PDB file of C-alpha atoms and ligand atoms in Angstrom:
ATOM      1  CA  MET A 948     -17.634 166.538 111.660  1.00 66.00           C
ATOM      2  CA  ASN A 949     -17.318 168.815 114.550  1.00 81.00           C
ATOM      3  CA  HIS A 950     -13.820 168.371 115.585  1.00 92.00           C
ATOM      4  CA  PRO A 951     -11.952 166.495 112.122  1.00 96.00           C
ATOM      5  CA  THR A 952      -8.235 165.490 112.689  1.00 97.00           C
ATOM      6  CA  ILE A 953      -6.053 168.125 111.431  1.00 98.00           C
ATOM      7  CA  ALA A 954      -1.834 167.222 109.754  1.00 98.00           C
ATOM      8  CA  PHE A 955      -0.002 170.007 110.383  1.00 98.00           C
ATOM      9  CA  ILE A 956       2.685 169.531 107.658  1.00 98.00           C
ATOM     10  CA  GLY A 957       6.007 171.518 108.217  1.00 96.00           C
ATOM     11  CA  ALA A 958       5.025 172.331 111.711  1.00 92.00           C
ATOM     12  CA  GLY A 959       7.196 176.329 111.307  1.00 93.00           C
ATOM     13  CA  ASN A 960       6.223 179.615 112.373  1.00 92.00           C
ATOM     14  CA  MET A 961       2.606 179.829 110.994  1.00 93.00           C
ATOM     15  CA  ALA A 962       1.754 176.338 111.727  1.00 95.00           C
ATOM     16  CA  GLY A 963       2.533 177.331 114.569  1.00 94.00           C
ATOM     17  CA  SER A 964       0.169 180.006 115.761  1.00 93.00           C
ATOM     18  CA  LEU A 965      -1.769 178.272 114.136  1.00 95.00           C
ATOM     19  CA  ILE A 966      -1.909 175.283 116.668  1.00 96.00           C
ATOM     20  CA  GLY A 967      -2.148 177.158 119.325  1.00 94.00           C
ATOM     21  CA  GLY A 968      -5.425 178.988 118.214  1.00 93.00           C
ATOM     22  CA  LEU A 969      -6.789 175.422 117.853  1.00 95.00           C
ATOM     23  CA  ILE A 970      -5.812 174.838 121.345  1.00 95.00           C
ATOM     24  CA  ALA A 971      -6.795 177.898 122.493  1.00 92.00           C
ATOM     25  CA  ASP A 972      -9.834 177.865 121.405  1.00 92.00           C
ATOM     26  CA  ASN A 973     -10.120 174.116 123.408  1.00 93.00           C
ATOM     27  CA  TYR A 974      -9.505 172.016 120.246  1.00 95.00           C
ATOM     28  CA  PRO A 975      -9.259 168.968 120.815  1.00 96.00           C
ATOM     29  CA  VAL A 976      -5.415 168.602 120.755  1.00 96.00           C
ATOM     30  CA  GLU A 977      -5.015 164.568 119.926  1.00 96.00           C
ATOM     31  CA  ARG A 978      -7.030 165.644 116.985  1.00 97.00           C
ATOM     32  CA  ILE A 979      -4.121 167.646 115.992  1.00 98.00           C
ATOM     33  CA  TRP A 980      -0.406 165.714 113.929  1.00 98.00           C
ATOM     34  CA  ALA A 981       2.320 168.547 113.794  1.00 97.00           C
ATOM     35  CA  THR A 982       4.930 167.340 111.002  1.00 97.00           C
ATOM     36  CA  ASN A 983       8.840 169.092 110.652  1.00 96.00           C
ATOM     37  CA  PRO A 984      11.908 167.887 110.180  1.00 95.00           C
ATOM     38  CA  LEU A 985      13.514 168.884 113.071  1.00 95.00           C
ATOM     39  CA  PRO A 986      13.551 166.306 116.244  1.00 93.00           C
ATOM     40  CA  GLU A 987      13.801 169.708 118.295  1.00 95.00           C
ATOM     41  CA  ARG A 988      11.498 171.082 116.582  1.00 95.00           C
ATOM     42  CA  LEU A 989       8.704 168.691 116.963  1.00 95.00           C
ATOM     43  CA  GLU A 990       9.592 167.899 120.621  1.00 96.00           C
ATOM     44  CA  SER A 991       9.310 171.582 121.225  1.00 95.00           C
ATOM     45  CA  LEU A 992       5.318 171.223 120.018  1.00 95.00           C
ATOM     46  CA  GLN A 993       4.586 168.408 121.669  1.00 95.00           C
ATOM     47  CA  GLN A 994       5.793 169.873 125.170  1.00 95.00           C
ATOM     48  CA  THR A 995       4.411 172.689 124.205  1.00 95.00           C
ATOM     49  CA  PHE A 996       0.487 172.078 122.964  1.00 95.00           C
ATOM     50  CA  GLY A 997       0.821 168.055 124.087  1.00 95.00           C
ATOM     51  CA  VAL A 998       0.146 167.959 119.738  1.00 97.00           C
ATOM     52  CA  LYS A 999       0.601 164.161 118.279  1.00 97.00           C
ATOM     53  CA  THR A1000       4.056 164.753 116.465  1.00 97.00           C
ATOM     54  CA  THR A1001       5.793 162.843 114.046  1.00 97.00           C
ATOM     55  CA  PRO A1002       8.711 163.788 111.023  1.00 97.00           C
ATOM     56  CA  ASN A1003       6.486 161.294 108.421  1.00 97.00           C
ATOM     57  CA  ASN A1004       3.757 163.242 106.216  1.00 97.00           C
ATOM     58  CA  LYS A1005       2.805 160.206 105.010  1.00 96.00           C
ATOM     59  CA  GLU A1006       2.201 159.088 108.395  1.00 96.00           C
ATOM     60  CA  ALA A1007       0.482 161.958 108.886  1.00 97.00           C
ATOM     61  CA  VAL A1008      -1.912 162.326 106.777  1.00 96.00           C
ATOM     62  CA  ALA A1009      -3.017 159.011 106.703  1.00 95.00           C
ATOM     63  CA  GLN A1010      -4.120 159.412 110.682  1.00 94.00           C
ATOM     64  CA  ALA A1011      -6.203 163.063 109.118  1.00 96.00           C
ATOM     65  CA  ASP A1012      -9.575 164.722 107.639  1.00 96.00           C
ATOM     66  CA  VAL A1013      -7.956 167.872 107.168  1.00 97.00           C
ATOM     67  CA  ILE A1014      -3.770 168.628 105.770  1.00 98.00           C
ATOM     68  CA  VAL A1015      -3.026 171.935 106.271  1.00 98.00           C
ATOM     69  CA  PHE A1016       0.059 172.786 103.988  1.00 98.00           C
ATOM     70  CA  ALA A1017       2.234 174.594 106.097  1.00 97.00           C
ATOM     71  CA  VAL A1018       5.835 174.833 104.081  1.00 97.00           C
ATOM     72  CA  LYS A1019       7.415 177.615 102.671  1.00 94.00           C
ATOM     73  CA  PRO A1020       6.642 177.402  97.989  1.00 91.00           C
ATOM     74  CA  GLY A1021       9.739 176.154  97.746  1.00 90.00           C
ATOM     75  CA  GLU A1022       9.196 172.803  99.192  1.00 94.00           C
ATOM     76  CA  LEU A1023       5.856 172.339  98.384  1.00 95.00           C
ATOM     77  CA  LYS A1024       6.438 170.575  95.099  1.00 95.00           C
ATOM     78  CA  ASN A1025       8.218 167.808  97.144  1.00 96.00           C
ATOM     79  CA  VAL A1026       5.869 167.372  99.806  1.00 97.00           C
ATOM     80  CA  ALA A1027       2.437 167.206  97.127  1.00 97.00           C
ATOM     81  CA  SER A1028       4.250 164.963  95.336  1.00 96.00           C
ATOM     82  CA  GLU A1029       5.405 162.634  97.653  1.00 96.00           C
ATOM     83  CA  LEU A1030       2.219 162.865  99.235  1.00 97.00           C
ATOM     84  CA  SER A1031       0.437 161.725  95.986  1.00 96.00           C
ATOM     85  CA  GLU A1032      -0.844 158.470  96.544  1.00 95.00           C
ATOM     86  CA  SER A1033      -2.289 158.721 100.206  1.00 93.00           C
ATOM     87  CA  LEU A1034      -4.434 162.746  99.245  1.00 94.00           C
ATOM     88  CA  LEU A1035      -5.614 160.495  95.763  1.00 93.00           C
ATOM     89  CA  GLN A1036      -6.406 157.737  98.221  1.00 91.00           C
ATOM     90  CA  LYS A1037      -8.099 159.779 100.544  1.00 89.00           C
ATOM     91  CA  ASN A1038      -9.150 163.234  99.177  1.00 90.00           C
ATOM     92  CA  PRO A1039      -9.267 165.134 101.983  1.00 96.00           C
ATOM     93  CA  LEU A1040      -9.423 168.710 102.410  1.00 97.00           C
ATOM     94  CA  VAL A1041      -6.013 170.861 102.143  1.00 98.00           C
ATOM     95  CA  ILE A1042      -5.244 174.158 103.511  1.00 98.00           C
ATOM     96  CA  SER A1043      -2.912 175.607 102.190  1.00 97.00           C
ATOM     97  CA  ILE A1044      -1.392 178.696 103.691  1.00 96.00           C
ATOM     98  CA  VAL A1045       1.595 179.112 101.066  1.00 94.00           C
ATOM     99  CA  THR A1046       2.010 181.700  99.383  1.00 91.00           C
ATOM    100  CA  GLY A1047       1.602 182.233  95.901  1.00 88.00           C
ATOM    101  CA  ILE A1048       0.931 178.199  94.830  1.00 92.00           C
ATOM    102  CA  THR A1049      -2.461 178.491  93.113  1.00 94.00           C
ATOM    103  CA  CYS A1050      -4.915 175.740  93.447  1.00 96.00           C
ATOM    104  CA  GLN A1051      -4.683 174.813  89.591  1.00 94.00           C
ATOM    105  CA  THR A1052      -0.998 173.848  90.941  1.00 94.00           C
ATOM    106  CA  ILE A1053      -1.344 172.137  93.907  1.00 96.00           C
ATOM    107  CA  SER A1054      -3.251 169.298  92.289  1.00 96.00           C
ATOM    108  CA  LYS A1055      -0.507 168.807  89.529  1.00 95.00           C
ATOM    109  CA  TRP A1056       2.490 168.478  91.684  1.00 96.00           C
ATOM    110  CA  ALA A1057      -0.004 165.911  93.783  1.00 96.00           C
ATOM    111  CA  GLN A1058      -1.600 164.600  90.785  1.00 95.00           C
ATOM    112  CA  CYS A1059      -4.474 164.473  92.086  1.00 95.00           C
ATOM    113  CA  PRO A1060      -7.054 166.220  89.862  1.00 93.00           C
ATOM    114  CA  ASP A1061      -9.965 166.748  91.412  1.00 94.00           C
ATOM    115  CA  LEU A1062      -8.018 167.311  95.370  1.00 97.00           C
ATOM    116  CA  ARG A1063     -10.006 169.661  97.276  1.00 97.00           C
ATOM    117  CA  VAL A1064      -7.686 172.859  98.149  1.00 98.00           C
ATOM    118  CA  VAL A1065      -8.533 175.875 100.108  1.00 98.00           C
ATOM    119  CA  ARG A1066      -5.708 179.009  99.252  1.00 98.00           C
ATOM    120  CA  THR A1067      -5.396 180.766 102.093  1.00 98.00           C
ATOM    121  CA  MET A1068      -3.074 184.386 102.921  1.00 96.00           C
ATOM    122  CA  PRO A1069      -2.514 185.017 106.671  1.00 96.00           C
ATOM    123  CA  ASN A1070      -0.534 187.638 107.572  1.00 95.00           C
ATOM    124  CA  THR A1071       2.439 187.505 111.002  1.00 94.00           C
ATOM    125  CA  PRO A1072      -0.224 189.638 112.938  1.00 94.00           C
ATOM    126  CA  ALA A1073      -1.667 185.589 113.281  1.00 92.00           C
ATOM    127  CA  LEU A1074       1.434 184.971 115.355  1.00 89.00           C
ATOM    128  CA  LEU A1075      -0.487 187.205 118.135  1.00 92.00           C
ATOM    129  CA  ARG A1076      -4.099 185.819 117.577  1.00 92.00           C
ATOM    130  CA  SER A1077      -5.125 189.095 115.737  1.00 95.00           C
ATOM    131  CA  GLY A1078      -4.084 188.263 112.193  1.00 96.00           C
ATOM    132  CA  ILE A1079      -6.152 188.345 109.066  1.00 97.00           C
ATOM    133  CA  THR A1080      -6.494 185.504 107.077  1.00 98.00           C
ATOM    134  CA  GLY A1081      -7.632 186.080 102.855  1.00 98.00           C
ATOM    135  CA  LEU A1082      -9.508 182.131 101.585  1.00 98.00           C
ATOM    136  CA  TYR A1083     -10.437 181.004  98.430  1.00 98.00           C
ATOM    137  CA  ALA A1084     -11.966 177.345  97.798  1.00 98.00           C
ATOM    138  CA  ASN A1085     -11.854 175.491  94.875  1.00 97.00           C
ATOM    139  CA  HIS A1086     -15.161 174.115  93.391  1.00 96.00           C
ATOM    140  CA  PHE A1087     -13.487 170.503  94.709  1.00 97.00           C
ATOM    141  CA  VAL A1088     -14.377 172.562  98.551  1.00 98.00           C
ATOM    142  CA  ASP A1089     -18.166 171.912  99.683  1.00 96.00           C
ATOM    143  CA  GLU A1090     -20.249 173.800 102.409  1.00 97.00           C
ATOM    144  CA  GLU A1091     -19.115 171.834 105.123  1.00 96.00           C
ATOM    145  CA  GLN A1092     -15.311 171.616 103.788  1.00 97.00           C
ATOM    146  CA  ARG A1093     -15.211 175.712 103.632  1.00 97.00           C
ATOM    147  CA  THR A1094     -16.672 176.270 107.299  1.00 97.00           C
ATOM    148  CA  ILE A1095     -13.308 173.542 108.670  1.00 97.00           C
ATOM    149  CA  ALA A1096     -11.543 176.077 106.522  1.00 97.00           C
ATOM    150  CA  GLU A1097     -12.446 179.556 108.162  1.00 97.00           C
ATOM    151  CA  SER A1098     -12.573 177.860 111.532  1.00 96.00           C
ATOM    152  CA  ILE A1099      -9.450 176.883 111.534  1.00 96.00           C
ATOM    153  CA  LEU A1100      -7.662 179.512 110.510  1.00 97.00           C
ATOM    154  CA  ARG A1101     -10.902 181.954 112.527  1.00 96.00           C
ATOM    155  CA  ALA A1102      -8.193 181.064 115.180  1.00 94.00           C
ATOM    156  CA  VAL A1103      -6.038 183.509 114.898  1.00 94.00           C
ATOM    157  CA  GLY A1104      -7.842 186.462 113.411  1.00 96.00           C
ATOM    158  CA  ILE A1105     -10.593 187.869 111.144  1.00 97.00           C
ATOM    159  CA  THR A1106     -10.665 186.073 107.657  1.00 98.00           C
ATOM    160  CA  VAL A1107     -12.663 186.894 104.049  1.00 98.00           C
ATOM    161  CA  TRP A1108     -13.716 185.047 101.441  1.00 98.00           C
ATOM    162  CA  LEU A1109     -12.651 185.819  98.787  1.00 98.00           C
ATOM    163  CA  SER A1110     -14.866 184.224  94.616  1.00 97.00           C
ATOM    164  CA  ASN A1111     -11.408 184.821  92.459  1.00 97.00           C
ATOM    165  CA  GLU A1112      -8.269 183.220  93.634  1.00 96.00           C
ATOM    166  CA  ASP A1113      -6.676 185.773  91.696  1.00 95.00           C
ATOM    167  CA  ASP A1114      -7.616 188.496  94.048  1.00 97.00           C
ATOM    168  CA  LEU A1115      -5.200 186.637  97.399  1.00 96.00           C
ATOM    169  CA  ASN A1116      -2.453 188.480  95.061  1.00 95.00           C
ATOM    170  CA  ILE A1117      -4.057 191.919  96.253  1.00 97.00           C
ATOM    171  CA  VAL A1118      -4.499 190.414 100.038  1.00 97.00           C
ATOM    172  CA  THR A1119      -0.818 189.324  99.874  1.00 96.00           C
ATOM    173  CA  ALA A1120      -0.183 193.328  99.062  1.00 97.00           C
ATOM    174  CA  LEU A1121      -2.995 194.037 101.073  1.00 98.00           C
ATOM    175  CA  SER A1122      -2.762 192.533 104.479  1.00 97.00           C
ATOM    176  CA  GLY A1123      -0.150 189.900 103.822  1.00 96.00           C
ATOM    177  CA  SER A1124       2.614 192.665 103.487  1.00 96.00           C
ATOM    178  CA  GLY A1125       0.868 195.564 104.845  1.00 97.00           C
ATOM    179  CA  PRO A1126       2.234 195.253 108.358  1.00 97.00           C
ATOM    180  CA  ALA A1127       5.209 196.319 107.090  1.00 98.00           C
ATOM    181  CA  TYR A1128       3.764 199.556 105.450  1.00 98.00           C
ATOM    182  CA  PHE A1129       2.184 200.396 108.498  1.00 98.00           C
ATOM    183  CA  PHE A1130       5.186 199.753 110.851  1.00 98.00           C
ATOM    184  CA  LEU A1131       7.200 201.663 108.070  1.00 98.00           C
ATOM    185  CA  PHE A1132       4.808 204.484 108.716  1.00 98.00           C
ATOM    186  CA  MET A1133       5.528 204.164 112.264  1.00 98.00           C
ATOM    187  CA  GLU A1134       9.050 204.303 112.339  1.00 98.00           C
ATOM    188  CA  TYR A1135       9.247 207.478 110.635  1.00 98.00           C
ATOM    189  CA  ILE A1136       6.863 208.807 113.059  1.00 98.00           C
ATOM    190  CA  LYS A1137       9.344 207.732 115.298  1.00 98.00           C
ATOM    191  CA  ASP A1138      12.563 208.341 114.522  1.00 98.00           C
ATOM    192  CA  TRP A1139      10.924 211.978 113.593  1.00 98.00           C
ATOM    193  CA  ALA A1140      10.465 213.238 117.456  1.00 98.00           C
ATOM    194  CA  GLN A1141      13.516 211.622 118.722  1.00 98.00           C
ATOM    195  CA  LYS A1142      15.501 213.434 116.612  1.00 98.00           C
ATOM    196  CA  MET A1143      12.670 216.350 117.897  1.00 98.00           C
ATOM    197  CA  GLY A1144      14.787 215.335 121.469  1.00 98.00           C
ATOM    198  CA  LEU A1145      11.852 212.671 123.051  1.00 98.00           C
ATOM    199  CA  THR A1146      13.496 210.020 124.254  1.00 98.00           C
ATOM    200  CA  PRO A1147      13.297 206.627 122.155  1.00 98.00           C
ATOM    201  CA  GLU A1148      10.809 205.039 125.075  1.00 98.00           C
ATOM    202  CA  GLN A1149       8.367 207.521 125.275  1.00 98.00           C
ATOM    203  CA  ALA A1150       8.666 208.010 120.737  1.00 98.00           C
ATOM    204  CA  GLN A1151       7.706 204.506 121.242  1.00 98.00           C
ATOM    205  CA  LEU A1152       5.087 204.738 123.276  1.00 98.00           C
ATOM    206  CA  LEU A1153       3.520 208.157 121.525  1.00 98.00           C
ATOM    207  CA  THR A1154       3.725 206.544 118.091  1.00 98.00           C
ATOM    208  CA  VAL A1155       2.492 202.546 118.914  1.00 98.00           C
ATOM    209  CA  ASN A1156       0.068 203.668 121.200  1.00 98.00           C
ATOM    210  CA  THR A1157      -2.085 206.296 118.395  1.00 98.00           C
ATOM    211  CA  ALA A1158      -1.091 204.563 115.599  1.00 98.00           C
ATOM    212  CA  LEU A1159      -3.614 201.212 117.825  1.00 97.00           C
ATOM    213  CA  GLY A1160      -5.773 204.159 119.334  1.00 97.00           C
ATOM    214  CA  ALA A1161      -6.444 205.255 115.699  1.00 97.00           C
ATOM    215  CA  ALA A1162      -7.018 201.355 114.306  1.00 97.00           C
ATOM    216  CA  ARG A1163      -9.350 200.679 117.214  1.00 97.00           C
ATOM    217  CA  MET A1164     -11.355 203.945 116.187  1.00 97.00           C
ATOM    218  CA  ALA A1165     -11.632 202.709 112.939  1.00 97.00           C
ATOM    219  CA  LEU A1166     -12.770 199.550 113.700  1.00 95.00           C
ATOM    220  CA  GLU A1167     -14.362 200.349 116.111  1.00 97.00           C
ATOM    221  CA  SER A1168     -16.529 203.560 114.421  1.00 96.00           C
ATOM    222  CA  ASP A1169     -19.505 203.191 112.306  1.00 96.00           C
ATOM    223  CA  LYS A1170     -17.748 206.183 110.178  1.00 97.00           C
ATOM    224  CA  GLU A1171     -15.624 205.775 106.672  1.00 97.00           C
ATOM    225  CA  ILE A1172     -12.533 206.122 107.762  1.00 97.00           C
ATOM    226  CA  THR A1173     -11.792 209.367 104.722  1.00 96.00           C
ATOM    227  CA  GLU A1174     -14.531 210.515 108.177  1.00 97.00           C
ATOM    228  CA  LEU A1175     -12.481 209.995 110.659  1.00 97.00           C
ATOM    229  CA  ARG A1176      -9.571 211.532 109.611  1.00 96.00           C
ATOM    230  CA  ARG A1177     -12.460 214.430 108.589  1.00 95.00           C
ATOM    231  CA  GLN A1178     -12.828 215.130 112.318  1.00 95.00           C
ATOM    232  CA  VAL A1179      -9.671 215.232 113.897  1.00 94.00           C
ATOM    233  CA  THR A1180      -8.150 217.813 110.575  1.00 95.00           C
ATOM    234  CA  SER A1181      -9.947 221.300 112.415  1.00 94.00           C
ATOM    235  CA  PRO A1182      -9.591 223.926 109.552  1.00 94.00           C
ATOM    236  CA  GLY A1183      -6.729 225.864 110.238  1.00 94.00           C
ATOM    237  CA  GLY A1184      -5.262 222.626 112.216  1.00 94.00           C
ATOM    238  CA  THR A1185      -2.334 221.397 113.167  1.00 96.00           C
ATOM    239  CA  THR A1186      -3.028 217.904 111.078  1.00 96.00           C
ATOM    240  CA  GLU A1187      -4.852 219.934 108.328  1.00 96.00           C
ATOM    241  CA  GLN A1188      -0.837 221.837 108.174  1.00 97.00           C
ATOM    242  CA  ALA A1189       0.398 217.583 107.469  1.00 97.00           C
ATOM    243  CA  ILE A1190      -1.670 216.766 105.511  1.00 97.00           C
ATOM    244  CA  LYS A1191      -1.355 219.464 103.510  1.00 97.00           C
ATOM    245  CA  THR A1192       2.335 218.077 103.466  1.00 97.00           C
ATOM    246  CA  PHE A1193       1.412 214.881 102.543  1.00 97.00           C
ATOM    247  CA  GLU A1194      -0.989 215.843  99.026  1.00 96.00           C
ATOM    248  CA  GLN A1195       1.643 218.173  98.891  1.00 97.00           C
ATOM    249  CA  GLY A1196       3.799 214.730  98.027  1.00 97.00           C
ATOM    250  CA  LYS A1197       1.465 212.820  96.992  1.00 98.00           C
ATOM    251  CA  LEU A1198       1.695 210.297  99.173  1.00 97.00           C
ATOM    252  CA  SER A1199      -1.863 208.645  97.841  1.00 97.00           C
ATOM    253  CA  ASP A1200       0.340 208.252  94.023  1.00 98.00           C
ATOM    254  CA  LEU A1201       3.502 206.097  96.292  1.00 98.00           C
ATOM    255  CA  ILE A1202       1.290 204.797  98.153  1.00 98.00           C
ATOM    256  CA  ASP A1203      -0.973 203.296  94.531  1.00 98.00           C
ATOM    257  CA  GLN A1204       3.050 203.246  93.390  1.00 98.00           C
ATOM    258  CA  ALA A1205       4.008 201.010  96.402  1.00 98.00           C
ATOM    259  CA  LEU A1206       0.868 198.218  96.708  1.00 98.00           C
ATOM    260  CA  ASN A1207       1.361 197.681  92.984  1.00 98.00           C
ATOM    261  CA  ALA A1208       4.225 197.209  92.990  1.00 97.00           C
ATOM    262  CA  ALA A1209       3.499 194.147  95.604  1.00 96.00           C
ATOM    263  CA  HIS A1210       0.662 192.840  93.682  1.00 96.00           C
ATOM    264  CA  ASP A1211       3.073 192.516  90.829  1.00 95.00           C
ATOM    265  CA  LYS A1212       6.006 190.979  92.445  1.00 93.00           C
ATOM    266  CA  ALA A1213       3.051 188.118  94.153  1.00 90.00           C
ATOM    267  CA  VAL A1214       1.999 187.654  90.804  1.00 91.00           C
ATOM    268  CA  GLU A1215       5.139 187.567  89.248  1.00 91.00           C
ATOM    269  CA  LEU A1216       5.676 185.240  92.036  1.00 86.00           C
ATOM    270  CA  ALA A1217       3.150 182.467  92.327  1.00 82.00           C
ATOM    271  CA  LYS A1218       3.689 181.717  87.962  1.00 83.00           C
ATOM    272  CA  SER A1219       6.975 181.124  88.603  1.00 83.00           C
ATOM    273  CA  ILE A1220       6.692 179.213  91.374  1.00 76.00           C
ATOM    274  CA  GLY A1221       3.797 177.667  89.029  1.00 68.00           C
TER     275      GLY A1221
HETATM  276  N1  NAP B1077       5.115 184.351 108.957  1.00 74.71           N
HETATM  277  C1  NAP B1077       4.170 184.243 107.808  1.00 74.71           C
HETATM  278  O1  NAP B1077       4.114 186.214 108.471  1.00 74.71           O
HETATM  279  C2  NAP B1077       4.072 184.203 106.515  1.00 74.71           C
HETATM  280  C3  NAP B1077       2.255 184.648 106.132  1.00 74.71           C
HETATM  281  C4  NAP B1077       1.299 184.503 105.293  1.00 74.71           C
HETATM  282  C5  NAP B1077       1.466 183.075 104.495  1.00 74.71           C
HETATM  283  N2  NAP B1077       2.909 182.508 105.436  1.00 74.71           N
HETATM  284  C6  NAP B1077       3.400 180.970 104.343  1.00 74.71           C
HETATM  285  O2  NAP B1077       3.885 180.313 105.385  1.00 74.71           O
HETATM  286  C7  NAP B1077       4.387 179.268 105.055  1.00 74.71           C
HETATM  287  C8  NAP B1077       5.169 178.629 105.922  1.00 74.71           C
HETATM  288  O3  NAP B1077       5.794 179.866 106.693  1.00 74.71           O
HETATM  289  P1  NAP B1077       6.584 179.979 108.283  1.00 74.71           P
HETATM  290  O4  NAP B1077       6.933 181.161 108.351  1.00 74.71           O
HETATM  291  O5  NAP B1077       5.730 179.226 108.996  1.00 74.71           O
HETATM  292  O6  NAP B1077       8.171 179.277 108.405  1.00 74.71           O
HETATM  293  P2  NAP B1077       8.470 178.274 108.909  1.00 74.71           P
HETATM  294  O7  NAP B1077       8.397 178.665 110.495  1.00 74.71           O
HETATM  295  O8  NAP B1077      10.264 178.273 108.011  1.00 74.71           O
HETATM  296  O9  NAP B1077       7.686 177.428 108.645  1.00 74.71           O
HETATM  297  C9  NAP B1077       8.358 176.223 107.412  1.00 74.71           C
HETATM  298  C10 NAP B1077       8.759 174.268 108.754  1.00 74.71           C
HETATM  299  O10 NAP B1077       8.668 174.051 107.769  1.00 74.71           O
HETATM  300  C11 NAP B1077       9.158 173.419 107.503  1.00 74.71           C
HETATM  301  N3  NAP B1077      10.060 171.831 106.181  1.00 74.71           N
HETATM  302  C12 NAP B1077      10.981 171.698 105.022  1.00 74.71           C
HETATM  303  N4  NAP B1077      10.729 170.855 105.015  1.00 74.71           N
HETATM  304  C13 NAP B1077       9.242 169.919 104.964  1.00 74.71           C
HETATM  305  C14 NAP B1077       8.735 168.409 104.373  1.00 74.71           C
HETATM  306  N5  NAP B1077       9.378 168.315 103.179  1.00 74.71           N
HETATM  307  N6  NAP B1077       8.070 168.145 105.323  1.00 74.71           N
HETATM  308  C15 NAP B1077       7.649 168.978 106.674  1.00 74.71           C
HETATM  309  N7  NAP B1077       8.002 170.078 107.117  1.00 74.71           N
HETATM  310  C16 NAP B1077       9.231 170.345 106.333  1.00 74.71           C
HETATM  311  C17 NAP B1077      11.301 173.660 108.605  1.00 74.71           C
HETATM  312  O11 NAP B1077      11.765 172.880 108.538  1.00 74.71           O
HETATM  313  P3  NAP B1077      13.230 172.720 107.954  1.00 74.71           P
HETATM  314  O12 NAP B1077      12.760 175.190 109.271  1.00 74.71           O
HETATM  315  O13 NAP B1077      13.708 172.536 109.520  1.00 74.71           O
HETATM  316  O14 NAP B1077      13.562 173.591 106.824  1.00 74.71           O
HETATM  317  C18 NAP B1077      10.159 174.747 108.517  1.00 74.71           C
HETATM  318  O15 NAP B1077       9.509 174.201 110.347  1.00 74.71           O
HETATM  319  C19 NAP B1077       5.576 179.909 103.937  1.00 74.71           C
HETATM  320  O16 NAP B1077       4.719 178.446 102.837  1.00 74.71           O
HETATM  321  C20 NAP B1077       4.520 181.074 103.332  1.00 74.71           C
HETATM  322  O17 NAP B1077       4.461 181.644 102.371  1.00 74.71           O
HETATM  323  C21 NAP B1077       3.824 183.237 106.238  1.00 74.71           C
END
C-alpha cells in the first residue's frame, strides 16, 4: 500500500504537525482526512493544507485505511467507543499518539479485541519536524503496517521501535519530557549570564547556540558523549571547575531522581486512565 488513506481523529497541534510533515514529504492531500469538533479548526486545516475535513469521526474512519488517534487522553475512551462498529468492520491500522493509554485499553474501549494498534510517543520538537518518536506495535500489526506507521511518524522526525510496551514509559520520561529538561538547563545558564552582566539578547544567543552546537557534535561525531565531554574538559581548566562543582552537588543523582519521578508518573497516569 503506497499511500494509504489516513484519518486523523482529533486534529489539534500534534496531528497538525504530522499532517504538515506528510504534505512536505509530498503525501497526496486527497488521502488525508482530519476531524475536529471546531469548525474554525477544520477550516484552517483545509486552508493551510488542503486536506479533507469533517466534524464526524465515523465519516473519516469510513474513508481511511489508517486511523491516527490524536485526541487528549481524557477523550480517547469516548472516541474509541463511538468508532467501535466501524473499527470492528474494517479492522484498520490504528496509530495512537495519545499519552499513557495502552494498546490493550484502546482495544478494550473500541470493543475490538484484534485491533491492530501501533502506540507511539512523539515529542514537541515534532512541531518543527525535529522530533523523536518511540513506537510499539501490538502482535496483530504486520510488517507492512509497521512500515506504514514508521513512515507517518518519520514525517516529523526520527523513530525508534520498542519491543516492550512498558518501555514507552521510559521514552515518555526521556524524550517526551526531555525538551523541558534542556530548556531548564538553558534557562539557568542564561539567567547566570544575565546576572553577570550580559544583555538578555547576548545571553540567549550564547546559551541556545551552545546547546545546539553540543547537540550537533553529539549527533554527528562517532565519539561517545562522555568522550566528547572529556575532550572539552582540560585538566586544570575552566570547564573542569564547573564539572567538579556539578559532581560535588551530585547532579547525576538528581537527574536519576528526576527521570525516575517522570517515569513513575507516566506509569501511574497510564494505570489511572486505563
Ligand atoms: N503535544 C505534544 O508534545 C505531545 C507529545 C506526545 C504525545 N502527545 C499526545 O498527543 C495527543 C494530542 O496532543 P495535542 O497537543 O495535539 O492536543 P490538542 O492540540 O488539544 O489536540 C487534540 C484535539 O482533539 C480535539 N478533540 C476533542 N474531542 C474530540 C472528539 N471527540 N473527536 C475529534 N476531535 C476531538 C480537540 O478539540 P477541542 O480543543 O475543541 O477539544 C483538539 O483540537 C494527546 O493525547 C497528547 O497526550 C502530545
